[in-house]
């Protein structure tokens, strides 16, 4: 079907489903998809939207862990669907339950983990890891609230095991004033994460060695090149970028923060933005009164976010009008229940 035809069809199916349907869209989605989102947001906002909606069907245009989060928070009788089940998250896949459990056991050889270590998972993680946090008194965080969540976690227990994104963890620790010598990178393939017991006892934050391949492509030389080209340009980056890039940037924040900063800035403001290109490109289009560029010369797209296309969204809606559930996202209750506890602790903060 041609795009205009597909647009008409999706609008018609949406209208037919009325209040039974809500479409949630992450800011990194393609324009052809995000135009149909009832709510757009970063991962924190979308988790909140998922809690608030009463729609029977929540179609999640984003990556799998986001749809899973919505399914965990959904009310009885609500169904979450994702247009492409292959839309995973490279960063989320850097940690799995057996390795995290092994790290927990290892830490338990040195510390009284249940009293001395709080597990905190970035929302970019599988439901079983959120459940692990819920089972051990821990919580979830997003890039928008990592500082607040880590502060709460460290107020309750003296140490935190943070997974899977080392960069978000390190950047947040730096902003909180945690000295680098109290931050330990954990190597899950080595006994005791590659550290001796004394070093473990001195640490306050254990970081899992995960990373996002989109955000770690922004390099310090990109920042320096912009500064040389134009001293007035403001460098605005996502906290999944490396510590070196964040240290050189003017501002750092979640996707919603990036949008807010552009929206509240006067005409003529110049930005070089270090995040996914669909968002940077949309901001540039929506704000022609400002100068908005990607921090790097080449555009960095999230491959899996881009797997969600208008055609696949249309297939899900067509299924719903015909009473067929295409790609429902189901989290078994024994995982959903503890995962919800960890998410609710975050939402309370
Ligand atoms: P946000 O929390 O800013 O939405 O980021 C999610 C993400 O996947 C960034 O790569
Ligand atoms: Fe995951 Fe990175 Fe894509 Fe975000 S941009 S969804 S962290 S792979």
Coordinates of C-alpha atoms and ligand atoms in Angstrom, one line a residue:
X1 CA 0.0 0.0 0.0
X2 CA 1.2 3.6 -0.7
X3 CA 2.1 5.8 2.2
X4 CA -0.8 8.1 1.8
X5 CA -3.2 5.2 1.5
X6 CA -1.6 3.6 4.6
X7 CA -1.9 6.9 6.5
X8 CA -5.6 7.0 5.7
X9 CA -6.1 3.4 6.7
X10 CA -4.3 3.8 10.0
X11 CA -6.3 6.9 10.8
X12 CA -9.6 5.1 10.0
X13 CA -8.7 2.0 12.1
X14 CA -7.6 4.3 15.0
X15 CA -10.9 6.1 14.8
X16 CA -12.8 2.8 14.8
X17 CA -11.0 1.6 17.9
X18 CA -11.7 4.9 19.6
X19 CA -11.1 4.9 23.4
X20 CA -10.3 1.1 23.3
X21 CA -6.9 2.0 21.8
X22 CA -4.0 4.1 23.0
X23 CA -0.7 4.4 21.0
X24 CA 2.4 5.2 23.0
X25 CA 5.5 6.4 21.0
X26 CA 9.1 6.9 22.1
X27 CA 10.8 10.0 20.8
X28 CA 13.3 7.9 18.8
X29 CA 10.5 6.5 16.6
X30 CA 10.3 7.3 12.9
X31 CA 8.1 10.3 11.9
X32 CA 5.8 8.1 9.9
X33 CA 5.0 6.2 13.2
X34 CA 5.2 9.0 15.9
X35 CA 2.6 11.0 14.0
X36 CA 0.0 8.5 15.2
X37 CA 1.1 8.4 18.9
X38 CA -1.5 9.6 21.4
X39 CA 1.3 10.1 23.8
X40 CA 5.0 10.7 23.0
X41 CA 7.6 10.5 25.7
X42 CA 10.9 9.4 27.1
X43 CA 10.9 6.0 28.9
X44 CA 9.9 7.5 32.2
X45 CA 7.0 9.5 30.7
X46 CA 5.8 6.5 28.8
X47 CA 5.8 4.3 31.9
X48 CA 3.7 6.9 33.6
X49 CA 1.3 7.1 30.6
X50 CA 1.0 3.3 30.6
X51 CA -0.2 3.5 34.3
X52 CA -2.7 6.2 33.6
X53 CA -4.5 4.9 30.5
X54 CA -7.7 2.9 30.7
X55 CA -7.6 1.8 27.1
X56 CA -8.1 -1.9 26.4
X57 CA -5.2 -2.0 24.0
X58 CA -1.9 -0.3 24.4
X59 CA 0.1 -0.3 21.2
X60 CA 3.7 0.4 22.1
X61 CA 5.8 2.0 19.4
X62 CA 9.3 1.7 21.0
X63 CA 11.6 -1.2 21.9
X64 CA 10.7 -4.4 23.6
X65 CA 11.7 -3.5 27.2
X66 CA 9.4 -0.4 27.1
X67 CA 6.4 -2.5 25.9
X68 CA 7.3 -5.1 28.6
X69 CA 7.3 -2.3 31.2
X70 CA 3.8 -1.2 30.0
X71 CA 2.6 -4.8 30.2
X72 CA 4.0 -5.1 33.8
X73 CA 2.2 -1.8 34.8
X74 CA -1.0 -2.6 32.9
X75 CA -4.3 -3.1 34.7
X76 CA -6.2 -6.4 34.4
X77 CA -7.9 -6.7 31.1
X78 CA -5.4 -4.4 29.2
X79 CA -3.3 -5.8 26.5
X80 CA 0.0 -4.4 25.3
X81 CA 1.1 -5.0 21.7
X82 CA 4.3 -4.2 19.9
X83 CA 4.5 -3.8 16.1
X84 CA 7.7 -5.8 15.8
X85 CA 8.8 -8.3 18.4
X86 CA 12.4 -8.1 17.1
X87 CA 12.7 -4.5 18.2
X88 CA 15.0 -5.2 21.2
X89 CA 17.6 -3.0 22.8
X90 CA 21.3 -3.7 22.4
X91 CA 22.0 -2.1 25.8
X92 CA 19.3 -4.1 27.6
X93 CA 20.8 -7.3 26.1
X94 CA 24.2 -6.6 27.7
X95 CA 22.9 -8.0 31.0
X96 CA 21.1 -11.3 31.6
X97 CA 19.7 -12.9 34.8
X98 CA 22.2 -15.8 35.3
X99 CA 25.2 -13.3 35.1
X100 CA 23.6 -10.8 37.4
X101 CA 22.7 -13.6 39.9
X102 CA 26.3 -14.8 39.7
X103 CA 27.5 -11.3 40.5
X104 CA 25.1 -11.1 43.4
X105 CA 26.4 -14.4 44.8
X106 CA 30.0 -13.2 44.3
X107 CA 29.3 -10.0 46.2
X108 CA 27.6 -12.1 48.8
X109 CA 30.9 -13.8 49.5
X110 CA 32.3 -10.4 50.7
X111 CA 29.3 -8.4 51.9
X112 CA 25.9 -9.0 53.5
X113 CA 24.2 -8.2 50.1
X114 CA 20.6 -8.0 51.3
X115 CA 21.6 -5.3 53.8
X116 CA 24.6 -3.7 52.2
X117 CA 23.9 -3.7 48.5
X118 CA 20.9 -2.3 46.6
X119 CA 20.3 -3.6 43.1
X120 CA 19.2 -0.9 40.7
X121 CA 18.4 -1.6 37.1
X122 CA 18.2 0.9 34.3
X123 CA 14.7 0.6 32.7
X124 CA 16.6 -0.6 29.6
X125 CA 16.6 -4.2 30.8
X126 CA 14.6 -7.4 30.6
X127 CA 11.6 -7.9 32.9
X128 CA 13.4 -10.7 34.7
X129 CA 16.1 -8.2 35.8
X130 CA 13.5 -5.8 37.1
X131 CA 12.0 -8.7 38.9
X132 CA 15.4 -9.5 40.4
X133 CA 15.5 -6.0 41.8
X134 CA 12.0 -6.3 43.2
X135 CA 12.9 -9.5 44.9
X136 CA 16.0 -8.0 46.5
X137 CA 14.5 -4.7 47.7
X138 CA 15.8 -2.8 44.7
X139 CA 14.4 -0.4 42.1
X140 CA 14.4 0.7 38.5
X141 CA 15.6 4.0 37.2
X142 CA 15.4 5.8 33.9
X143 CA 17.8 8.4 32.4
X144 CA 15.5 11.1 33.7
X145 CA 15.6 10.1 37.4
X146 CA 18.8 8.1 37.8
X147 CA 20.2 10.7 40.3
X148 CA 17.2 10.6 42.5
X149 CA 16.9 6.8 42.5
X150 CA 20.6 6.3 43.2
X151 CA 20.4 8.9 46.1
X152 CA 17.4 7.0 47.5
X153 CA 19.2 3.6 47.1
X154 CA 22.3 4.9 48.8
X155 CA 20.3 6.3 51.6
X156 CA 18.8 2.8 52.3
X157 CA 21.9 0.7 51.8
X158 CA 25.6 1.7 51.7
X159 CA 26.3 0.2 48.2
X160 CA 24.5 -0.1 44.8
X161 CA 24.9 -2.8 42.1
X162 CA 23.9 -0.9 38.9
X163 CA 23.1 -2.5 35.6
X164 CA 23.3 -2.7 32.6
X165 CA 24.6 0.8 31.5
X166 CA 28.0 1.7 32.9
X167 CA 27.9 5.2 31.3
X168 CA 24.6 6.3 32.8
X169 CA 25.9 4.9 36.2
X170 CA 29.2 6.6 36.0
X171 CA 27.8 9.9 34.7
X172 CA 25.2 9.9 37.5
X173 CA 27.8 9.1 40.1
X174 CA 30.0 12.0 38.9
X175 CA 27.1 14.4 39.1
X176 CA 26.3 13.2 42.6
X177 CA 29.9 13.7 43.7
X178 CA 30.7 10.1 44.3
X179 CA 34.6 9.9 44.0
X180 CA 35.8 7.7 41.1
X181 CA 37.7 5.4 43.5
X182 CA 34.4 4.4 45.1
X183 CA 33.0 3.3 41.7
X184 CA 34.0 -0.2 40.5
X185 CA 33.5 -1.6 37.0
X186 CA 32.4 -5.2 37.5
X187 CA 33.6 -7.9 35.1
X188 CA 31.0 -10.6 35.2
X189 CA 33.4 -13.2 33.5
X190 CA 36.0 -12.9 36.4
X191 CA 35.7 -14.1 40.0
X192 CA 34.6 -11.3 42.3
X193 CA 34.2 -9.2 39.2
X194 CA 38.0 -9.0 38.9
X195 CA 38.5 -7.3 42.3
X196 CA 40.0 -8.2 45.6
X197 CA 37.7 -8.3 48.7
X198 CA 39.2 -5.2 50.2
X199 CA 38.6 -3.1 47.1
X200 CA 35.0 -4.4 47.1
X201 CA 34.5 -3.3 50.7
X202 CA 35.7 0.2 49.8
X203 CA 33.3 0.7 46.9
X204 CA 29.9 2.3 46.9
X205 CA 28.9 1.7 43.3
X206 CA 29.4 -1.5 41.2
X207 CA 28.8 -0.8 37.5
X208 CA 27.8 -3.5 35.0
X209 CA 29.9 -3.1 31.8
X210 CA 27.0 -2.5 29.4
X211 CA 26.8 0.3 26.8
X212 CA 24.6 1.6 24.0
X213 CA 26.2 1.4 20.6
X214 CA 24.3 4.5 19.4
X215 CA 25.3 6.9 22.2
X216 CA 28.9 5.6 22.6
X217 CA 29.6 6.6 18.9
X218 CA 29.7 10.3 20.0
X219 CA 33.3 11.0 20.8
X220 CA 35.2 13.9 22.5
X221 CA 36.7 14.9 19.1
X222 CA 33.2 15.6 17.9
X223 CA 32.7 18.0 20.8
X224 CA 36.1 19.7 20.1
X225 CA 35.4 20.0 16.4
X226 CA 32.1 21.8 17.2
X227 CA 33.8 24.1 19.7
X228 CA 36.4 25.1 17.1
X229 CA 33.8 25.5 14.3
X230 CA 31.5 27.7 16.4
X231 CA 32.2 28.8 20.0
X232 CA 28.5 29.7 20.5
X233 CA 27.2 26.2 19.9
X234 CA 25.7 24.4 22.9
X235 CA 26.5 20.8 23.3
X236 CA 23.6 18.8 24.6
X237 CA 24.0 15.0 25.2
X238 CA 22.2 12.0 26.5
X239 CA 23.7 10.4 29.7
X240 CA 24.3 7.1 27.8
X241 CA 27.2 8.9 26.2
X242 CA 30.7 8.3 27.6
X243 CA 32.0 10.2 30.6
X244 CA 34.6 11.9 28.4
X245 CA 31.8 13.3 26.1
X246 CA 29.6 14.3 29.0
X247 CA 32.4 16.1 30.8
X248 CA 33.0 18.3 27.7
X249 CA 29.2 18.9 27.0
X250 CA 27.3 21.9 28.2
X251 CA 24.2 19.9 29.3
X252 CA 23.2 16.4 29.8
X253 CA 19.7 14.8 30.1
X254 CA 17.1 12.3 29.0
X255 CA 15.4 12.6 25.6
X256 CA 12.5 14.7 27.2
X257 CA 15.1 17.0 28.8
X258 CA 16.8 17.5 25.4
X259 CA 13.4 18.4 23.9
X260 CA 12.5 20.7 26.7
X261 CA 15.8 22.6 26.5
X262 CA 15.3 23.2 22.8
X263 CA 11.6 24.2 23.2
X264 CA 12.4 26.8 25.9
X265 CA 15.4 28.4 24.0
X266 CA 15.2 31.6 22.0
X267 CA 15.5 31.8 18.2
X268 CA 19.0 31.7 17.0
X269 CA 20.2 29.2 19.6
X270 CA 22.7 26.8 18.2
X271 CA 22.8 23.1 19.3
X272 CA 24.9 20.1 18.6
X273 CA 23.0 17.2 20.1
X274 CA 24.4 13.8 21.0
X275 CA 21.5 11.4 20.8
X276 CA 19.5 9.2 18.3
X277 CA 19.1 10.9 14.9
X278 CA 15.3 10.5 14.4
X279 CA 14.9 12.8 17.4
X280 CA 17.6 15.3 16.4
X281 CA 16.2 15.5 12.8
X282 CA 12.7 16.1 14.1
X283 CA 13.8 18.8 16.5
X284 CA 15.7 20.5 13.6
X285 CA 12.5 20.4 11.5
X286 CA 10.2 21.6 14.2
X287 CA 12.5 24.4 15.2
X288 CA 13.7 26.2 12.1
X289 CA 14.2 29.3 14.2
X290 CA 17.2 27.6 15.9
X291 CA 20.2 25.8 14.4
X292 CA 20.1 22.1 15.4
X293 CA 22.6 19.5 14.3
X294 CA 23.8 16.1 15.3
X295 CA 27.0 16.2 17.5
X296 CA 28.6 13.8 15.0
X297 CA 28.9 14.3 11.3
X298 CA 27.1 11.1 10.4
X299 CA 23.6 10.3 11.7
X300 CA 23.4 7.6 14.4
X301 CA 20.1 5.7 14.3
X302 CA 18.9 3.1 16.7
X303 CA 18.5 0.1 14.4
X304 CA 15.8 -1.6 16.6
X305 CA 13.8 1.6 17.2
X306 CA 13.7 1.9 13.4
X307 CA 12.3 -1.6 13.0
X308 CA 8.9 -0.2 13.9
X309 CA 7.4 1.0 10.7
X310 CA 4.0 2.4 9.6
X311 CA 3.3 -0.8 7.8
X312 CA 3.8 -2.9 11.0
X313 CA 1.8 -0.5 13.1
X314 CA -1.0 -0.8 10.5
X315 CA -0.9 -4.6 10.8
X316 CA -1.4 -4.4 14.6
X317 CA -4.4 -2.1 14.2
X318 CA -5.9 -4.1 11.4
X319 CA -5.6 -7.1 13.7
X320 CA -7.4 -5.3 16.5
X321 CA -10.4 -4.2 14.4
X322 CA -10.7 -7.8 13.3
X323 CA -10.4 -9.2 16.8
X324 CA -6.9 -10.6 16.3
X325 CA -4.0 -9.8 18.7
X326 CA -0.8 -9.3 16.7
X327 CA 2.3 -9.5 18.9
X328 CA 0.9 -9.2 22.4
X329 CA 3.5 -8.7 25.0
X330 CA 3.0 -11.0 27.9
X331 CA 5.0 -11.1 31.1
X332 CA 4.3 -14.1 33.4
X333 CA 2.8 -13.1 36.7
X334 CA 5.7 -14.5 38.8
X335 CA 8.0 -12.1 36.9
X336 CA 5.5 -9.2 36.6
X337 CA 4.7 -9.0 40.3
X338 CA 8.2 -8.4 41.7
X339 CA 9.1 -6.3 38.6
X340 CA 6.1 -4.1 39.3
X341 CA 7.3 -3.6 42.9
X342 CA 10.7 -2.3 41.6
X343 CA 9.0 -0.1 39.0
X344 CA 6.5 1.3 41.6
X345 CA 9.3 2.2 43.9
X346 CA 10.8 4.3 41.1
X347 CA 7.4 5.9 40.2
X348 CA 6.9 6.9 43.9
X349 CA 10.2 8.7 43.8
Ligands
LIG1 P1 15.2 7.9 27.6 O1 15.0 7.4 29.0 O2 15.8 9.2 27.5 O3 13.9 7.8 26.9 O4 16.2 7.0 26.8 C1 15.9 5.7 26.5 C2 16.8 5.1 25.6 O5 16.8 4.0 25.1 C3 18.0 6.0 25.2 O6 18.8 5.3 24.3
LIG2 FE1 18.7 0.7 23.4 FE2 20.6 2.4 22.6 FE3 18.5 1.9 21.1 FE4 18.2 3.3 23.3 S1 19.4 3.9 21.5 S2 16.9 1.7 22.6 S3 19.7 2.3 24.6 S4 20.1 0.4 21.7

